[in-house]
XYZ file of C-alpha atoms in Angstrom:
405
model
C 112.405 93.166 97.854
C 109.073 93.762 96.099
C 109.214 93.522 92.315
C 107.566 96.634 90.910
C 105.065 96.180 88.108
C 106.583 98.917 85.963
C 110.117 97.504 86.088
C 109.752 95.817 82.694
C 108.300 99.029 81.244
C 111.402 100.925 82.314
C 113.655 98.242 80.833
C 111.756 98.253 77.551
C 111.785 102.036 77.368
C 115.526 102.162 78.031
C 116.054 99.722 75.157
C 113.792 101.639 72.757
C 114.292 105.304 73.676
C 117.196 107.665 74.159
C 116.325 107.993 77.809
C 113.702 107.583 80.521
C 112.346 109.948 83.148
C 111.144 107.862 86.111
C 108.928 110.081 88.225
C 106.669 109.806 91.243
C 106.268 110.851 94.855
C 109.316 111.061 97.074
C 109.879 107.773 98.939
C 107.792 105.789 96.437
C 110.805 103.643 95.495
C 112.252 105.301 92.361
C 115.892 105.164 93.476
C 115.508 101.565 94.603
C 113.965 100.575 91.272
C 116.678 102.411 89.307
C 119.381 100.663 91.333
C 117.848 97.245 90.596
C 118.068 97.715 86.837
C 120.998 95.974 85.234
C 122.511 98.790 83.202
C 125.837 98.166 81.531
C 128.544 100.606 82.665
C 126.132 102.847 84.565
C 127.289 106.133 86.099
C 125.020 106.960 89.021
C 124.699 110.428 90.579
C 122.174 111.941 92.978
C 121.346 115.621 93.249
C 120.333 115.085 96.868
C 124.098 115.311 97.432
C 124.875 119.030 97.840
C 128.301 118.811 96.174
C 126.949 116.943 93.179
C 124.047 119.387 92.913
C 126.371 122.427 92.928
C 128.495 120.872 90.184
C 125.370 120.206 88.100
C 124.117 123.750 88.530
C 127.515 125.317 87.819
C 128.367 123.530 84.573
C 125.446 121.414 83.315
C 126.971 120.802 79.859
C 130.071 119.136 81.301
C 128.079 117.399 84.028
C 125.967 115.369 81.587
C 128.894 114.173 79.465
C 128.978 110.403 79.182
C 131.074 107.752 77.486
C 129.713 106.159 74.337
C 128.715 102.892 76.061
C 127.593 104.467 79.288
C 124.172 105.040 80.853
C 124.012 108.067 83.133
C 121.588 107.726 86.044
C 120.714 111.037 87.715
C 118.467 111.052 90.794
C 116.204 114.024 91.624
C 116.899 115.867 88.379
C 114.368 118.604 89.208
C 116.898 120.043 91.694
C 119.021 121.259 88.770
C 116.577 122.144 85.969
C 119.413 123.428 83.775
C 120.500 119.828 83.262
C 117.490 119.221 81.031
C 118.644 121.756 78.418
C 122.114 120.215 78.510
C 120.675 116.702 78.132
C 118.510 117.910 75.256
C 121.646 119.012 73.406
C 123.283 115.610 73.990
C 120.194 113.691 72.879
C 119.884 115.739 69.698
C 123.529 115.021 68.888
C 123.337 111.297 69.649
C 120.357 109.121 68.700
C 121.564 105.981 70.507
C 119.247 104.270 72.994
C 119.391 104.185 76.781
C 121.678 107.152 77.318
C 120.022 108.625 80.413
C 117.835 107.379 83.239
C 116.550 110.349 85.214
C 114.450 110.204 88.352
C 112.460 113.022 89.902
C 109.935 113.619 92.663
C 108.177 116.398 90.764
C 106.254 116.460 87.521
C 108.481 118.462 85.162
C 105.481 119.853 83.274
C 104.546 121.947 86.305
C 108.001 123.336 87.156
C 108.347 126.935 86.002
C 112.147 126.741 85.737
C 111.886 123.877 83.242
C 111.630 125.231 79.708
C 111.513 121.834 78.012
C 110.424 118.595 79.736
C 112.039 116.656 76.842
C 108.745 115.095 75.831
C 109.440 113.037 72.712
C 113.065 112.551 73.622
C 112.507 110.844 76.973
C 109.868 108.295 77.909
C 108.104 109.406 81.099
C 107.038 106.641 83.486
C 105.325 107.258 86.812
C 105.972 105.064 89.841
C 103.146 105.216 92.348
C 103.271 103.870 95.875
C 102.744 100.130 96.223
C 99.399 98.580 95.334
C 98.190 95.707 97.498
C 98.365 93.149 94.661
C 101.883 94.372 93.843
C 102.894 93.941 97.473
C 101.377 90.442 97.420
C 103.428 89.508 94.340
C 100.394 89.163 92.059
C 100.012 90.320 88.470
C 98.040 93.508 87.651
C 95.128 91.668 86.083
C 92.015 93.171 87.689
C 91.208 95.635 84.893
C 91.711 93.098 82.113
C 89.459 90.623 83.916
C 86.843 93.251 84.715
C 86.455 94.333 81.090
C 85.787 90.679 80.241
C 83.384 90.296 83.168
C 85.650 87.685 84.723
C 86.628 87.971 88.377
C 88.761 85.990 90.772
C 88.614 86.695 94.490
C 91.883 87.257 96.326
C 93.582 84.709 98.553
C 91.826 86.103 101.624
C 88.509 87.877 102.052
C 88.700 91.584 102.820
C 85.990 92.818 105.115
C 85.348 96.473 105.841
C 87.831 96.448 108.725
C 90.536 94.888 106.540
C 90.081 97.459 103.791
C 90.228 100.368 106.230
C 93.333 98.968 107.896
C 94.996 98.574 104.496
C 94.071 102.139 103.579
C 95.584 103.420 106.846
C 98.915 101.806 105.974
C 99.073 103.031 102.380
C 101.831 102.057 99.993
C 105.025 103.949 100.832
C 107.600 101.126 101.085
C 109.613 102.366 104.067
C 106.789 102.506 106.607
C 104.931 99.301 105.774
C 106.035 97.440 108.910
C 105.953 100.417 111.294
C 103.824 100.530 114.408
C 100.846 102.902 114.396
C 102.725 105.594 116.354
C 105.884 105.257 114.254
C 103.828 105.447 111.067
C 102.091 108.625 112.200
C 105.430 110.288 112.986
C 106.827 109.179 109.646
C 103.957 110.667 107.661
C 104.070 113.911 109.642
C 107.780 114.284 108.893
C 107.233 113.284 105.279
C 104.672 116.025 104.665
C 106.739 118.653 106.487
C 109.851 117.810 104.436
C 107.862 117.796 101.225
C 106.332 121.206 101.812
C 109.365 122.944 103.304
C 112.046 121.496 101.020
C 110.738 119.846 97.862
C 108.177 122.541 97.086
C 111.090 124.882 96.307
C 111.890 122.678 93.315
C 108.440 123.353 91.869
C 107.520 126.955 92.543
C 108.095 129.905 94.846
C 105.594 129.717 97.684
C 106.436 131.731 100.768
C 103.411 130.872 102.896
C 104.215 127.219 103.531
C 101.857 127.152 106.499
C 98.968 128.094 104.204
C 100.039 125.471 101.639
C 100.005 122.853 104.406
C 96.547 124.003 105.480
C 95.368 123.593 101.889
C 96.908 120.108 101.715
C 95.192 119.006 104.929
C 91.854 120.493 103.823
C 92.145 118.695 100.512
C 92.889 115.377 102.239
C 89.713 115.803 104.266
C 87.842 116.279 100.971
C 89.602 113.535 98.992
C 87.276 112.036 96.340
C 84.611 114.648 97.172
C 83.393 117.370 94.842
C 84.146 120.906 95.970
C 84.292 124.392 94.533
C 87.626 126.221 94.486
C 85.772 129.139 96.083
C 85.232 126.950 99.161
C 88.976 126.395 99.383
C 89.625 130.121 98.940
C 87.323 130.930 101.848
C 88.907 128.277 104.072
C 92.499 129.290 103.341
C 91.909 133.009 102.915
C 93.577 133.156 99.505
C 92.624 134.324 96.032
C 91.335 131.913 93.405
C 94.575 132.205 91.419
C 96.640 131.418 94.534
C 94.409 128.484 95.442
C 94.768 127.041 91.946
C 98.544 127.492 92.148
C 98.583 125.591 95.443
C 96.478 122.797 93.946
C 98.784 122.418 90.951
C 101.834 122.462 93.234
C 100.433 119.603 95.301
C 99.631 117.771 92.096
C 103.156 118.351 90.779
C 104.560 116.809 93.972
C 102.254 113.782 93.530
C 100.391 114.424 96.777
C 97.079 114.485 94.883
C 95.712 113.364 91.538
C 93.183 115.389 89.593
C 90.621 112.966 88.146
C 88.799 114.584 85.228
C 85.096 114.463 84.532
C 83.995 112.108 81.740
C 82.778 114.351 78.944
C 82.554 112.253 75.779
C 78.930 113.139 75.122
C 76.808 116.080 74.044
C 74.470 115.439 76.982
C 74.124 118.985 78.293
C 73.585 118.008 81.922
C 77.021 116.458 82.453
C 79.083 118.158 85.154
C 82.611 119.279 84.303
C 84.093 119.436 87.801
C 87.162 117.282 88.486
C 87.742 115.253 91.627
C 90.926 115.667 93.658
C 92.033 112.396 95.244
C 94.952 111.856 97.582
C 97.651 109.791 95.873
C 98.195 107.580 98.937
C 95.603 106.941 101.638
C 98.216 106.255 104.309
C 99.228 109.904 104.050
C 95.577 110.988 104.245
C 94.597 108.904 107.283
C 97.704 109.668 109.297
C 97.932 113.396 108.597
C 94.246 113.784 109.478
C 94.997 111.876 112.734
C 92.140 109.482 112.143
C 91.647 106.393 114.292
C 90.640 103.084 112.722
C 87.753 102.422 115.114
C 86.233 105.870 114.582
C 86.594 105.662 110.793
C 85.028 102.197 110.799
C 81.910 103.613 112.461
C 81.657 106.932 110.593
C 80.352 106.467 107.048
C 81.429 109.912 105.792
C 85.047 109.161 106.650
C 85.204 105.496 105.654
C 83.420 106.258 102.382
C 85.968 108.762 101.110
C 88.921 106.823 102.553
C 87.909 103.570 100.846
C 87.015 105.312 97.582
C 90.423 107.016 97.586
C 92.112 103.672 98.271
C 90.268 101.959 95.420
C 91.291 104.790 93.087
C 94.935 104.226 94.002
C 94.683 100.485 93.357
C 93.040 101.069 89.963
C 95.520 103.793 89.005
C 98.571 101.640 89.770
C 97.153 98.867 87.591
C 96.235 101.292 84.799
C 99.779 102.703 84.786
C 101.351 99.250 84.817
C 99.235 97.894 81.967
C 99.013 101.039 79.845
C 96.093 101.847 77.573
C 93.618 102.848 80.292
C 92.211 106.247 81.249
C 90.364 106.928 84.500
C 87.674 109.587 84.850
C 84.497 110.047 86.884
C 80.902 110.993 86.177
C 78.381 113.325 87.742
C 75.475 115.158 86.171
C 73.085 117.881 87.204
C 70.442 115.272 88.029
C 72.725 113.926 90.777
C 73.616 110.741 88.974
C 77.182 109.754 89.879
C 79.637 107.014 89.011
C 82.746 106.949 91.174
C 85.091 105.949 88.344
C 84.912 105.282 84.624
C 87.823 103.384 83.132
C 88.216 103.444 79.350
C 90.460 101.036 77.466
C 92.181 101.499 74.110
C 89.193 100.045 72.302
C 86.893 102.659 73.810
C 85.034 100.167 76.007
C 84.032 101.453 79.442
C 84.181 99.998 82.925
C 82.055 101.717 85.560
C 83.210 101.313 89.153
C 81.142 102.130 92.215
C 82.752 101.786 95.649
C 80.946 100.617 98.803
C 82.782 100.431 102.103
C 80.141 98.049 103.490
C 79.386 94.378 102.920
C 75.851 94.649 101.512
C 74.999 95.432 97.878
C 71.588 95.946 96.312
C 70.034 96.778 92.966
C 69.946 100.459 93.925
C 73.767 100.549 93.902
C 73.732 99.871 90.148
C 71.025 102.300 89.043
C 73.325 105.119 87.887
C 75.609 102.780 85.958
C 72.644 101.075 84.295
C 71.190 104.452 83.326
C 74.581 105.477 81.909
C 74.940 102.224 79.948
C 71.479 102.684 78.413
C 71.584 106.416 77.685
C 75.202 107.547 77.217
C 77.541 104.650 76.569
C 78.115 104.244 72.826
C 80.614 101.421 73.369
C 80.558 98.181 75.404
C 79.936 98.927 79.091
C 80.600 96.781 82.151
C 79.576 97.912 85.639
C 80.984 96.715 88.958
C 80.302 97.603 92.555
C 83.398 96.937 94.615
C 82.329 96.082 98.148
C 83.655 94.611 101.389
C 81.902 91.268 100.975
C 82.986 87.763 99.989
C 80.907 86.733 96.992
C 81.033 87.662 93.287
C 77.381 88.327 92.464
C 75.571 89.028 89.158
C 73.176 91.989 88.956
C 72.053 91.665 85.361
C 74.018 91.181 82.158
C 77.314 93.023 82.380
C 76.862 94.108 86.013
C 78.543 92.498 89.012
C 79.074 92.996 92.721
C 82.767 92.265 93.239
C 84.680 91.802 96.518
C 87.548 94.204 97.081
C 89.745 91.167 97.582
C 89.739 90.920 93.766
C 92.058 93.938 93.800
C 94.564 92.059 95.953
């Protein structure tokens, strides 16, 4: 059993807060993590059970009643949104800690039926799919080391082929040891179930086939800039409908919306966000890509590897807390794949290269940014599929992707 990095965060939050909402994509391991927590006198219920769900929907006030020393664990709480109002009443009446542990496969902020996500009353913690270092049993230390300019290569080198293979597998726990054909079937069924069943918990979308087309199109454009108008043309929908579909997929944790860095009055900064698939295994398998073809085709391996690196950084940022991830692009075509900001305001620039060769040209946009826009300490790294940690001037390093492992 893999120990999840956020386990201690959930424990601490349960000890300090009235309750915790543990959220993340379906099949990311929320129920397993909740079951591993040693909660005194826990009462565990899942709304995936039709009978339990009907009882919750029929009489939510009675359903959430608990004994004074009891923790109530409710799985998939978004399936009975009325429970949240009932829990709010209980939490306002009783200030004791650790009353409720709720799990959900949808972001409550995006669900129209939810009037109050209980922000302030519940701590919200997201569980992403497994990061490689997490799977290897290592600590989430890459970001801390990178801000100090200190790097330690992983146990084994990761060449381009290794990184692509890892990205094809992704981080959903259940399918990690599947064969290629079994994995492809699993992901196909996963997406179909998500869009035909779970989407009903978020919003009313009748044209599921169009939503799936949007999801597949977005996977093919993961980490790439695009205009919503392009999506409208492809799917044959209005801009409002397209934006609703995007937010629905975000609410289900299929994609993340990575904002543009905008902490400057530099008038040539672009404002467009990037949409990045939340797990590259889903992306590669739904798009029916083959490893050999992706290895040879730079357009595909570039966005696949960049999306994978984003996932690895995001899992670490969530586990450590105090980090924000954005990206940079300006009208002069200067781009930085990711900018990570820590609590002190210092910045880490991250460029991603799927190949094994790095040159001075790969650092030019980060060095320009550090000189002209960064008002706080700036460190720049190019993550690449090589073996050596190489200096490229003060504060700039070429870093093997094995450092993420």
